[in-house]
Short mmCIF file of N, CA and C and ligand atoms in Angstrom, two decimals:
data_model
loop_
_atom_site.label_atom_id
_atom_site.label_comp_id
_atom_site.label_asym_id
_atom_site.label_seq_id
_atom_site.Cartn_x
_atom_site.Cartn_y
_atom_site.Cartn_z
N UNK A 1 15.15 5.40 0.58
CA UNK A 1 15.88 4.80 -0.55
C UNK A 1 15.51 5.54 -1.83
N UNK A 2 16.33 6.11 -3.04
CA UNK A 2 16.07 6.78 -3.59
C UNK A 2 16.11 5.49 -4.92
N UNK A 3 15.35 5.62 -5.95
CA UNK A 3 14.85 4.64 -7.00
C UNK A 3 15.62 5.30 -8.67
N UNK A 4 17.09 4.99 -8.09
CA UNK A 4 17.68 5.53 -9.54
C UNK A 4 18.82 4.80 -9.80
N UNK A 5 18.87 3.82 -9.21
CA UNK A 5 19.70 2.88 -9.81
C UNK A 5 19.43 1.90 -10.86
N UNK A 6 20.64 1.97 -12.27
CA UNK A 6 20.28 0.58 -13.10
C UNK A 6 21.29 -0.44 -13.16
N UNK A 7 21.21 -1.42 -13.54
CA UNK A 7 22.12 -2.54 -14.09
C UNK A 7 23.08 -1.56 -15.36
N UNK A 8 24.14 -1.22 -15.15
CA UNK A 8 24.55 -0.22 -16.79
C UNK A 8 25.00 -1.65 -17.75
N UNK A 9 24.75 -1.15 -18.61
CA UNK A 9 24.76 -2.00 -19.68
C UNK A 9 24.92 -1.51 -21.13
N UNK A 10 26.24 -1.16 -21.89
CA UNK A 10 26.23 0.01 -22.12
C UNK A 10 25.75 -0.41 -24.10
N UNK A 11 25.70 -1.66 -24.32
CA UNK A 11 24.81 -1.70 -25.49
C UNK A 11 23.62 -1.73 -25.51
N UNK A 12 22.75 -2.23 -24.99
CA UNK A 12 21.20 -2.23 -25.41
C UNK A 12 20.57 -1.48 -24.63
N UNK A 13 21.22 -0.75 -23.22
CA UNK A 13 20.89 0.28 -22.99
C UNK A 13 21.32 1.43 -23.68
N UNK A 14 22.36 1.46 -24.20
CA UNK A 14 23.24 2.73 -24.67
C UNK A 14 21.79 3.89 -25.39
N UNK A 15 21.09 3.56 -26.00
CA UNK A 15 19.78 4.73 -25.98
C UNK A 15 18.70 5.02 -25.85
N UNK A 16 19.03 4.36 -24.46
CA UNK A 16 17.96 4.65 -23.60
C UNK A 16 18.10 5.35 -22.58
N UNK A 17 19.61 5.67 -22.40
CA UNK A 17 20.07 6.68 -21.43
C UNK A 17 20.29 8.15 -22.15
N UNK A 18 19.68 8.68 -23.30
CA UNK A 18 20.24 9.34 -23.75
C UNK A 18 21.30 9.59 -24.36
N UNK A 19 21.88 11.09 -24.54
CA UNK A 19 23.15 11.41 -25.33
C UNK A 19 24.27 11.24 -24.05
N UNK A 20 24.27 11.20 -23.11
CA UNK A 20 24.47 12.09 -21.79
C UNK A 20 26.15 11.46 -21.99
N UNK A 21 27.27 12.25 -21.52
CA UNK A 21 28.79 12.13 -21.36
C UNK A 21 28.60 10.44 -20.02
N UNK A 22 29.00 9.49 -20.71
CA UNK A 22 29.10 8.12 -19.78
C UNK A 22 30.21 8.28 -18.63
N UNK A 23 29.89 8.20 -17.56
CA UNK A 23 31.33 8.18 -16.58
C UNK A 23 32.16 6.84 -16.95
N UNK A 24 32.99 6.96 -16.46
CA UNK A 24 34.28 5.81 -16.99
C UNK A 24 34.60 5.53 -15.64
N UNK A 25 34.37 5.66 -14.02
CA UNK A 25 34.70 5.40 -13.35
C UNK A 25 33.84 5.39 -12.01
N UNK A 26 34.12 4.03 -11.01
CA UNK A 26 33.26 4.23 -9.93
C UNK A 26 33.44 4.89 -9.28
N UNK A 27 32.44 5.58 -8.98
CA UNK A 27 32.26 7.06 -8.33
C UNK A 27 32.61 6.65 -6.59
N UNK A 28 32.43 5.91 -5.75
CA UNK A 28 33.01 5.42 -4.82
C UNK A 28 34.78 5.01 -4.46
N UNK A 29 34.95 3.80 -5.22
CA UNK A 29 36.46 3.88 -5.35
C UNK A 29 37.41 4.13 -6.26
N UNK A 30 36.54 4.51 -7.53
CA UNK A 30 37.48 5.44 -8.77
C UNK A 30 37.72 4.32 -9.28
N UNK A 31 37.75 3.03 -9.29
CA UNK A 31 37.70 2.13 -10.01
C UNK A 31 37.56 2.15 -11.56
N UNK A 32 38.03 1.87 -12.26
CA UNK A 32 37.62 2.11 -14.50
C UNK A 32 36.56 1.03 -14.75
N UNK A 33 35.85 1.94 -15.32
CA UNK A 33 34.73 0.84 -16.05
C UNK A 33 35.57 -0.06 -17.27
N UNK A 34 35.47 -1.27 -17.41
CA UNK A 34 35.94 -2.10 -18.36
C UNK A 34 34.97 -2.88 -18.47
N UNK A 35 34.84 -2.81 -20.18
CA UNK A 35 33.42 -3.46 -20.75
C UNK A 35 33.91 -5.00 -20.90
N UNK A 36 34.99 -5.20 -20.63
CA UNK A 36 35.52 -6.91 -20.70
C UNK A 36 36.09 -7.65 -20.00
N UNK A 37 35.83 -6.42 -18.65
CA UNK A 37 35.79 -7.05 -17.52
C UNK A 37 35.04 -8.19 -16.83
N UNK A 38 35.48 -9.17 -15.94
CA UNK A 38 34.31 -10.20 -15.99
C UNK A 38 33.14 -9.94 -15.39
N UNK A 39 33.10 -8.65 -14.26
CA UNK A 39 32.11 -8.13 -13.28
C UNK A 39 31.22 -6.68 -14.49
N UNK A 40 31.63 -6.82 -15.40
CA UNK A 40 30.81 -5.24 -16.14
C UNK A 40 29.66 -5.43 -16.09
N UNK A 41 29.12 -6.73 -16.10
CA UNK A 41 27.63 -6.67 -16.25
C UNK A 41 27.02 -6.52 -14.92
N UNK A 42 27.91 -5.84 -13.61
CA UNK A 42 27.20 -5.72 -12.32
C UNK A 42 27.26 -4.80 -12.23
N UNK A 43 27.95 -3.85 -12.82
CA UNK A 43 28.26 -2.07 -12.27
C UNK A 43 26.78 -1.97 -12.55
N UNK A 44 26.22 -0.99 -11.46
CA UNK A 44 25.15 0.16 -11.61
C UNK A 44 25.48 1.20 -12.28
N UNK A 45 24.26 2.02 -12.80
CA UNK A 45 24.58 3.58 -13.20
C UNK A 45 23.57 4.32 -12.31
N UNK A 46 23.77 5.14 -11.73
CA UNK A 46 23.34 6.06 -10.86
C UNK A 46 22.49 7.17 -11.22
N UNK A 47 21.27 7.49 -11.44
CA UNK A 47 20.64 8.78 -12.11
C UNK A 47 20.29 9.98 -10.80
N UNK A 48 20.16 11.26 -10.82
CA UNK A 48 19.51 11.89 -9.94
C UNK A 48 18.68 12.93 -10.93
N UNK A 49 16.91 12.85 -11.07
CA UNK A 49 16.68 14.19 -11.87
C UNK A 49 17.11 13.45 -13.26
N UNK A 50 16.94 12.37 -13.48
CA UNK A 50 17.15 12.50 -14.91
C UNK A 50 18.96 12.21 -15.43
N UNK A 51 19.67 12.45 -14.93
CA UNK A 51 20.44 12.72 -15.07
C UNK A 51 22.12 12.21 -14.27
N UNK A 52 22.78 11.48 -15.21
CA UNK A 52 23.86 10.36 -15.13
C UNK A 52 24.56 11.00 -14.16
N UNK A 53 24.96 10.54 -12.57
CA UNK A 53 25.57 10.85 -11.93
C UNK A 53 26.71 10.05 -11.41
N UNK A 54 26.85 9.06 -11.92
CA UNK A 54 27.91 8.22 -11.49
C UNK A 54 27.61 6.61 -11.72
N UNK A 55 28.63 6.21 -12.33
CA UNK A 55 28.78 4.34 -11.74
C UNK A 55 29.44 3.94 -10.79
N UNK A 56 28.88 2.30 -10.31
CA UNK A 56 29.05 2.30 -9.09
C UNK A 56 29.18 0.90 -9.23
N UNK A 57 30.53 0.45 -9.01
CA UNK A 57 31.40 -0.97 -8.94
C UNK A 57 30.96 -1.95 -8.18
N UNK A 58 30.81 -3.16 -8.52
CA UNK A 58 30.04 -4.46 -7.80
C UNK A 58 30.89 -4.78 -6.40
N UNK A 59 32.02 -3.88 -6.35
CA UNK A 59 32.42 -4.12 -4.61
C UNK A 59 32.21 -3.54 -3.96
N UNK A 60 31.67 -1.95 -4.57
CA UNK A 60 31.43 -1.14 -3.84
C UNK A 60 29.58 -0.89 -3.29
N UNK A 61 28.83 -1.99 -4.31
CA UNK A 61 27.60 -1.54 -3.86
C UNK A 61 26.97 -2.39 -2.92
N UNK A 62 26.13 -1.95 -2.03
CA UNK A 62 25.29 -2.16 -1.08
C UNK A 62 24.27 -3.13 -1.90
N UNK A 63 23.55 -3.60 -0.22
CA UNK A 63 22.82 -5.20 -0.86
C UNK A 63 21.55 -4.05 -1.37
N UNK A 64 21.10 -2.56 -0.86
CA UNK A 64 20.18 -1.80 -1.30
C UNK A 64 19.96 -1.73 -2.48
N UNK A 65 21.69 -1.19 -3.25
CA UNK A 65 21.75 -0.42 -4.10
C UNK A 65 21.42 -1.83 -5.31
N UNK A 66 21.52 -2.98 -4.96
CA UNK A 66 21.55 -4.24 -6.13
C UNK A 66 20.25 -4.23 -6.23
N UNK A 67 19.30 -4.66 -5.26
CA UNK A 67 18.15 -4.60 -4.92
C UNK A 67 17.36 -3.98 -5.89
N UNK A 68 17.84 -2.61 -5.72
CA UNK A 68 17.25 -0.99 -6.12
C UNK A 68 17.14 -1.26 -8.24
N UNK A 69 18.41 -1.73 -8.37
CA UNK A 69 18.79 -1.76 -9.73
C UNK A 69 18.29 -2.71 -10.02
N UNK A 70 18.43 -4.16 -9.71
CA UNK A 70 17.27 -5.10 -10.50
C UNK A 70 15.27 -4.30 -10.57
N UNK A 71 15.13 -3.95 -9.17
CA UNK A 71 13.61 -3.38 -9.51
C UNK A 71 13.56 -2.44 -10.17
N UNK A 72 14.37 -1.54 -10.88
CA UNK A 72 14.39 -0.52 -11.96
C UNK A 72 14.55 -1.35 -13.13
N UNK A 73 15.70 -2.25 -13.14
CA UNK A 73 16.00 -2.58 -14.48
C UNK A 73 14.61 -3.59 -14.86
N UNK A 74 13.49 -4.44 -13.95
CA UNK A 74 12.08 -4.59 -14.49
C UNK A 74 11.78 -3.75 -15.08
N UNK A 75 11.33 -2.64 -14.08
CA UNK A 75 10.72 -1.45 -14.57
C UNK A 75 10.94 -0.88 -16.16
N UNK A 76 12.35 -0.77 -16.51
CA UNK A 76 12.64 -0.22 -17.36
C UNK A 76 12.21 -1.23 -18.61
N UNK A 77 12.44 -2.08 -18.59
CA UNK A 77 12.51 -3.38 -19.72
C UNK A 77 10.81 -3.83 -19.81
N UNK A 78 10.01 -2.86 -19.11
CA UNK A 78 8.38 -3.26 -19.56
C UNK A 78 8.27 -1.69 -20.42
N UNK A 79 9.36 -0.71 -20.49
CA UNK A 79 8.93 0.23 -21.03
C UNK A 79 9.72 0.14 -22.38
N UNK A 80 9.31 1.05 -23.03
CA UNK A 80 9.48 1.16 -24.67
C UNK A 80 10.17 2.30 -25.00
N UNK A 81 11.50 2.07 -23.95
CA UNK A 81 12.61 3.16 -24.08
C UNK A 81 13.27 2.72 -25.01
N UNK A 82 13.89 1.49 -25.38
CA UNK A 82 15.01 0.73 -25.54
C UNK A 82 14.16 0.60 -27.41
N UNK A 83 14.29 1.15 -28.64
CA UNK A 83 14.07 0.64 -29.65
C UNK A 83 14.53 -0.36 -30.01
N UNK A 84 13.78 -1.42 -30.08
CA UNK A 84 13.75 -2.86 -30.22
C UNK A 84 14.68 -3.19 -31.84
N UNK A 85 13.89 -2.37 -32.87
CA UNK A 85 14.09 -2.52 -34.24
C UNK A 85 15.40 -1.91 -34.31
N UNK A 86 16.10 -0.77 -33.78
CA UNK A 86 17.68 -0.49 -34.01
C UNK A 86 18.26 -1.26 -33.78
N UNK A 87 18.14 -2.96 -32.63
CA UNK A 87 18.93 -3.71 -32.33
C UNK A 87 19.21 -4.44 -33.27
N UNK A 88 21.04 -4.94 -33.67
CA UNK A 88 21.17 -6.04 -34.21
C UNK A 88 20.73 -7.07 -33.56
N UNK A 89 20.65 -8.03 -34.41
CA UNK A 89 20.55 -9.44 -33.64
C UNK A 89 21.23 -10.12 -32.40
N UNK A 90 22.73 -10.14 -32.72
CA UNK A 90 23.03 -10.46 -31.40
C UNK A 90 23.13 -9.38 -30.31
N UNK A 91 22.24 -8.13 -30.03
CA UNK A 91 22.20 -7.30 -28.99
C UNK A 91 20.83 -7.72 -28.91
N UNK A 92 19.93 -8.51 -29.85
CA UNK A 92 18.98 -8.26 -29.27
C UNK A 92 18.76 -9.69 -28.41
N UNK A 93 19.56 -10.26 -29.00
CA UNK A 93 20.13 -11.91 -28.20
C UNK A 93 20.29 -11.03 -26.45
N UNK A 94 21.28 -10.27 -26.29
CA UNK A 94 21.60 -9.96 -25.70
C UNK A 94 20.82 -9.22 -24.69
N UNK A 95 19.85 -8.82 -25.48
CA UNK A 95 18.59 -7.94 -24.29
C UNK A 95 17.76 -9.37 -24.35
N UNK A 96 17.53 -10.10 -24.75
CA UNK A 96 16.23 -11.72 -24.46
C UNK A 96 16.87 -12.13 -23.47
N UNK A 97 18.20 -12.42 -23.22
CA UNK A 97 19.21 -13.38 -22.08
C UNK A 97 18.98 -12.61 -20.76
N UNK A 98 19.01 -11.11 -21.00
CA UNK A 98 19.20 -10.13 -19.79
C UNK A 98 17.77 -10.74 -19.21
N UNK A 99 16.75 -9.98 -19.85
CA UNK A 99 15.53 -9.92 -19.49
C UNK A 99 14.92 -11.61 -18.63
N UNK A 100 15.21 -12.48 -19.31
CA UNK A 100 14.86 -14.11 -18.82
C UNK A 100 15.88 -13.78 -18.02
N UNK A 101 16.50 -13.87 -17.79
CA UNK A 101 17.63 -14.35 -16.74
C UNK A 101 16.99 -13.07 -15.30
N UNK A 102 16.88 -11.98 -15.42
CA UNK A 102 16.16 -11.04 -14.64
C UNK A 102 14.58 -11.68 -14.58
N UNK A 103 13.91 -12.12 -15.01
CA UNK A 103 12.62 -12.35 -14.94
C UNK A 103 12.48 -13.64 -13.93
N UNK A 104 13.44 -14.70 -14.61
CA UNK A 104 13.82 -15.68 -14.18
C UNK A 104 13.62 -15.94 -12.44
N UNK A 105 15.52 -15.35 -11.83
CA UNK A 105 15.41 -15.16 -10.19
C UNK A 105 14.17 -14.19 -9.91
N UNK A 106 13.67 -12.94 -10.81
CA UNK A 106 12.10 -12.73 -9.93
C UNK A 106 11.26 -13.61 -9.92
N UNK A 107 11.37 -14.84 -10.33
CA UNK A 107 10.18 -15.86 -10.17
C UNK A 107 10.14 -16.65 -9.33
N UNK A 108 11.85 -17.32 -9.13
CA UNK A 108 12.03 -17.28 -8.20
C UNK A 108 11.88 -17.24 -6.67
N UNK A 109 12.52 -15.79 -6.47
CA UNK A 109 11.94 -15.04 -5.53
C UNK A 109 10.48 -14.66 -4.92
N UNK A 110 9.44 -14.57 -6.04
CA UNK A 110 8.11 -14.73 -5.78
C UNK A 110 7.61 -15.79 -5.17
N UNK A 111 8.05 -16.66 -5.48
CA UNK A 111 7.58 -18.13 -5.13
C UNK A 111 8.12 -18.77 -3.93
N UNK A 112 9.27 -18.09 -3.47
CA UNK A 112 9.67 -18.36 -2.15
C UNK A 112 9.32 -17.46 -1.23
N UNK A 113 9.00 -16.05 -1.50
CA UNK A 113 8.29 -15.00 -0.63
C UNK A 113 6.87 -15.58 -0.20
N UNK A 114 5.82 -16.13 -1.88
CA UNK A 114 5.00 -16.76 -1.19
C UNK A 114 5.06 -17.63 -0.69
N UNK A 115 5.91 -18.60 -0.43
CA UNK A 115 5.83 -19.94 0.81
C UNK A 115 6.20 -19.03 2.13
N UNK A 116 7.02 -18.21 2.08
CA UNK A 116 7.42 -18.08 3.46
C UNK A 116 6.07 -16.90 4.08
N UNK A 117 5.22 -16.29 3.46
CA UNK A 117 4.13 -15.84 3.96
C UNK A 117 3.00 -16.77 4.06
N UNK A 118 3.03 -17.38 3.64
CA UNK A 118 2.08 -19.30 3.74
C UNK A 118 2.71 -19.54 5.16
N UNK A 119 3.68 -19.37 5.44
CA UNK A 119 4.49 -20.13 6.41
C UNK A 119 5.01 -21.58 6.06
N UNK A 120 5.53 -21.69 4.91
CA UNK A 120 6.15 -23.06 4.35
C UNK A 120 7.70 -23.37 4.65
N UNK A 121 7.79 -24.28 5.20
CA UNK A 121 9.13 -23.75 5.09
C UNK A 121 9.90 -24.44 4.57
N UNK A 122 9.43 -25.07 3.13
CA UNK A 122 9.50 -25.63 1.93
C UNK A 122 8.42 -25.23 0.94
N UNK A 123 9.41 -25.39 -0.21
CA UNK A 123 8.98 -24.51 -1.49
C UNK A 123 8.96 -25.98 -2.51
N UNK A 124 7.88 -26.05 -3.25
CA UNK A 124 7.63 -27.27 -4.37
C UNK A 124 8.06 -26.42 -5.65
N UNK A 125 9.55 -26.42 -6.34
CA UNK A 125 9.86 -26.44 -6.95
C UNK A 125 9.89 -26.86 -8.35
N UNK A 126 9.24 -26.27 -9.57
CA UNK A 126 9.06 -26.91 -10.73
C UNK A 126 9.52 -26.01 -11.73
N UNK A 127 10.58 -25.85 -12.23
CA UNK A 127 12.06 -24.70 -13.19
C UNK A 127 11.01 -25.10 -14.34
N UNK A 128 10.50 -26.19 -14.60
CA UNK A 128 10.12 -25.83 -16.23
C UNK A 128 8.68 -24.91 -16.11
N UNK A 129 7.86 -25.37 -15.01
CA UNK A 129 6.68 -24.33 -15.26
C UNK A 129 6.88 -22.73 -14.55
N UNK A 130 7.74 -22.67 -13.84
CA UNK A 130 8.10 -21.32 -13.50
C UNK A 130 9.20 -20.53 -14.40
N UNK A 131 10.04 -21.70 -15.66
CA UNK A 131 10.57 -21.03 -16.54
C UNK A 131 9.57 -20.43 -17.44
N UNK A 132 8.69 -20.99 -17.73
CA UNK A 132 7.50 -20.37 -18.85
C UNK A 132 6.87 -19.46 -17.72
N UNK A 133 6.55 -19.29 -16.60
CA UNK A 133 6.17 -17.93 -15.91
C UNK A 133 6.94 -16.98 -16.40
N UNK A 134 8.20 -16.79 -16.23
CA UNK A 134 9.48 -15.98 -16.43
C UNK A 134 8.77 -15.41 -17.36
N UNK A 135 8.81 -15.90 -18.88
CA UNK A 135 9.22 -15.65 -20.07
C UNK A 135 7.75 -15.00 -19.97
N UNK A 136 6.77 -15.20 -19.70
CA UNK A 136 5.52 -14.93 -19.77
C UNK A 136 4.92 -13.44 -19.39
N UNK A 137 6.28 -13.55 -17.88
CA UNK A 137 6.35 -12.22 -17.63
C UNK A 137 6.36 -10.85 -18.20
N UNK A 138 7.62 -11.20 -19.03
CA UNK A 138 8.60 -10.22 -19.81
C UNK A 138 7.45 -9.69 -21.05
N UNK A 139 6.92 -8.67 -20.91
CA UNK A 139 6.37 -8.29 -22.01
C UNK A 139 7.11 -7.56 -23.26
N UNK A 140 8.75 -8.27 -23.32
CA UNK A 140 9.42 -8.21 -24.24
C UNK A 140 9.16 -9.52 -25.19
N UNK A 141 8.30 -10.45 -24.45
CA UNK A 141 7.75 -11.52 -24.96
C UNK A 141 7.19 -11.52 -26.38
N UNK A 142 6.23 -10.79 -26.06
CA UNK A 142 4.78 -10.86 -27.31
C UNK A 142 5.38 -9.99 -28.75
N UNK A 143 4.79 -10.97 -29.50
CA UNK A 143 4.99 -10.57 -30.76
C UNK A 143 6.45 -11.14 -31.45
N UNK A 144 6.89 -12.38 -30.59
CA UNK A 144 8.44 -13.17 -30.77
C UNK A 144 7.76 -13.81 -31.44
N UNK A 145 8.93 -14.84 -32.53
CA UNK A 145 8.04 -15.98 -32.86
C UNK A 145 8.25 -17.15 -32.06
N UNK A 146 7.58 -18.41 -32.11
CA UNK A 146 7.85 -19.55 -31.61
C UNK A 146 9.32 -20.12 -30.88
N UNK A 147 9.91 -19.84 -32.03
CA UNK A 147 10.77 -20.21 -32.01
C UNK A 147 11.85 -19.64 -31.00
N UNK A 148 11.52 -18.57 -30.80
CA UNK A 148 12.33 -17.65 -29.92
C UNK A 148 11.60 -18.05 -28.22
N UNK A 149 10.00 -18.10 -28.17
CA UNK A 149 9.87 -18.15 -26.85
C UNK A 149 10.03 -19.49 -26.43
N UNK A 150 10.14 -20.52 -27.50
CA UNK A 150 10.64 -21.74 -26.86
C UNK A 150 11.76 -21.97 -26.64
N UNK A 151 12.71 -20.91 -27.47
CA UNK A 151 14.35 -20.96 -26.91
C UNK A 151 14.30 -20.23 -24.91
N UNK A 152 13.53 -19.23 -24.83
CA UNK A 152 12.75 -18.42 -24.11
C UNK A 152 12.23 -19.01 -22.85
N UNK A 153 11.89 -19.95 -23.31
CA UNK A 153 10.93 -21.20 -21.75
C UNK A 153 12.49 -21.91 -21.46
N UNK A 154 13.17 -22.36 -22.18
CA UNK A 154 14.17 -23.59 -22.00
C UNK A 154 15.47 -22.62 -21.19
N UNK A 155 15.67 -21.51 -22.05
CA UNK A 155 16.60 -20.48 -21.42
C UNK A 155 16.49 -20.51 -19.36
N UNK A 156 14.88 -20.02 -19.71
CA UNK A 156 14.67 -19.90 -18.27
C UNK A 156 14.79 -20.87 -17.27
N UNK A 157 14.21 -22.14 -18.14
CA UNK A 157 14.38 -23.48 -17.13
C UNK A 157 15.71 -23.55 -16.61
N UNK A 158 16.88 -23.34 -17.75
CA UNK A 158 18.00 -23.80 -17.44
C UNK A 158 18.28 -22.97 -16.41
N UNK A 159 18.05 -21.64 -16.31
CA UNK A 159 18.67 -20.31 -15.43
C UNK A 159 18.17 -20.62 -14.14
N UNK A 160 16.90 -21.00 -13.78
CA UNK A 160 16.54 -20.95 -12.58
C UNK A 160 16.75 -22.44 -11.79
N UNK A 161 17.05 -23.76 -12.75
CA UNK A 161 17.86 -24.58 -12.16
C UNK A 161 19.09 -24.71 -11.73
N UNK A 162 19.80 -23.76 -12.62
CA UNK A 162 21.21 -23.42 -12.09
C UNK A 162 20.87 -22.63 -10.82
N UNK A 163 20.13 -21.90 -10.72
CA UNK A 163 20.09 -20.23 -9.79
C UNK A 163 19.70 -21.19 -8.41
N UNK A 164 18.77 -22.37 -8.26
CA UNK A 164 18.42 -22.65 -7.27
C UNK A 164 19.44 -24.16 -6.79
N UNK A 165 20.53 -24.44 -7.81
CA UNK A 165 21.26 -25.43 -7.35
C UNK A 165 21.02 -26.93 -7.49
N UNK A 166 19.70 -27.20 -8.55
CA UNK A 166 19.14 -28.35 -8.86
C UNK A 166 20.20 -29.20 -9.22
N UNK A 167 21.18 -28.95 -9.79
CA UNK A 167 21.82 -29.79 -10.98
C UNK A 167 22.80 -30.74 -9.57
N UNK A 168 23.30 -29.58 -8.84
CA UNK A 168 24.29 -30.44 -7.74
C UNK A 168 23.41 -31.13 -6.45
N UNK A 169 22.37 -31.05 -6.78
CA UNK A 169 21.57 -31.69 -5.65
C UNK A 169 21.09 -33.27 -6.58
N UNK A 170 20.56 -32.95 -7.67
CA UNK A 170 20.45 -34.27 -8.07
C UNK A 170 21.32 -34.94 -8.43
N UNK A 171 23.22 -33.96 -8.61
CA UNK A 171 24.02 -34.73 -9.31
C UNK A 171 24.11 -36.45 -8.66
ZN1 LIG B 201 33.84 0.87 -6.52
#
């Protein structure tokens, strides 16, 4: 499996990929990238070497290639590619939502990987203290004020109660 897939995202990533010419189309079924499309926020971007080789449409990708792009797009969002201070506000709204909402299902996911290596085959579920894991995670965290990581804990609660189906189970 080769480790060059991201989530494209073409504002708050936009320089962090460089200057580089953006493809406009999935490189699989030629499909057009449309930023107002309702699926844009699933296209991948494809790197080989550094270097933009194609996007790749949410029908066309493999359960690998999703996989591949959420564990990059961690990766990327603990690094200090993305200048924080060029962001307006609502992009930077926009990179806090990404990041919790990505941090979020990895917590998730952790927590049900560890029951099922426990051999549980039930998971004790608690969205508000694994929403403040989330946020805790994200070392886009530190240095927010209050006010933001408590929007930050609540964000997450809500995301990972939706993500795990709480709301229609207690409805
Ligand atoms: Zn496609």
């Amino acid at each position: 499996m080769n480790t060059n897939k991201y989530t494209y995202r073409r504002k708050p990533m936009g320089n962090a990929f460089t200057n580089q010419p953006m493809p406009t189309h999935c490189k699989r079924c030629g499909r057009t990238y449309q930023e107002k499309a309702h699926d844009s926020g699933q296209w991948n971007i494809d790197f080989a070497s550094g270097y933009v080789t194609g996007l790749i449409c949410p029908r066309c990708q493999t359960a690998e290639d999703v996989m591949e792009a959420q564990a990059n797009d961690l990766a990327l969002e603990g690094s200090t590619i993305v200048e924080w201070d060029s962001l307006s506000s609502s992009e930077k709204n926009d990179v806090i939502h990404d990041a919790i909402y990505q941090r979020a299902v990895a917590t998730i996911e952790k927590h049900k990987k560890a029951a099922q290596m426990a051999g549980d085959t039930h998971v004790m579920v608690d969205p508000a203290s694994w929403g403040q894991e989330a946020v805790d995670s994200w070392p886009g965290i530190k240095g927010q004020s209050a006010a933001v990581r408590t929007s930050a804990n609540s964000l997450a609660t809500d995301i990972i109660t939706q993500v795990l189906g709480l709301n229609k189970v207690r409805g």
